[in-house]
C-alpha angles and dihedrals in degrees: 000000000000091000090055090046094055094039091052092055098043097110146357088266092072126052106184095294093178089066091060118127098207140008094268090052090046093056092046086059104032120074091342097188094050092046091050091049093051091046093051100040105029114019102039098044091044092049092049091047093050093047088062087070108089096221094048092046088062091051104049096161091054090047092050091048094049090050092047092052093045091048093052092046087053089049089053091049089048087071094050144298096275127120094241093058092047091047091050091049090047092051093049088046092052091048088053093046092050092048093046091049092046091053091049094048092044090052093045094052096031091234131118123182092210092058088067088071127066109268098250091050091045091053090047093051091048091050093049092049093047093044091055094042092050090045091054092049092047090048088053089049088056089063096216101116112156113253123233 
């Protein structure tokens, strides 16, 4: 835990990412400059381009999710053309798609599972879930999955 604590504070490019409560929060804290670059040069132009299509303009959530997944796949490929980088990007992309969809559904039906819990417990549960999800994707990034 102490290693993660010191690693998370080693520069202005990281702002305690392992205390994030969701994927969006994680990427606002983890490798801030890279995340901002991908947002500005991949996600936003791709999203604007896709919204020009009539069918995708009517389905904005789907369009956002496609762009999120494509951006994170590009981020994985940014590290190299190896399966572990692509898998890591895919996992982070899927986390973002699931979170984005959850926010949309919660807003639409005015219901949020995490509001059933007291706020400190809710934040704790979110942090534990995000910590483990990020850990799995970073483990995939490492490329040392055990073989069967």
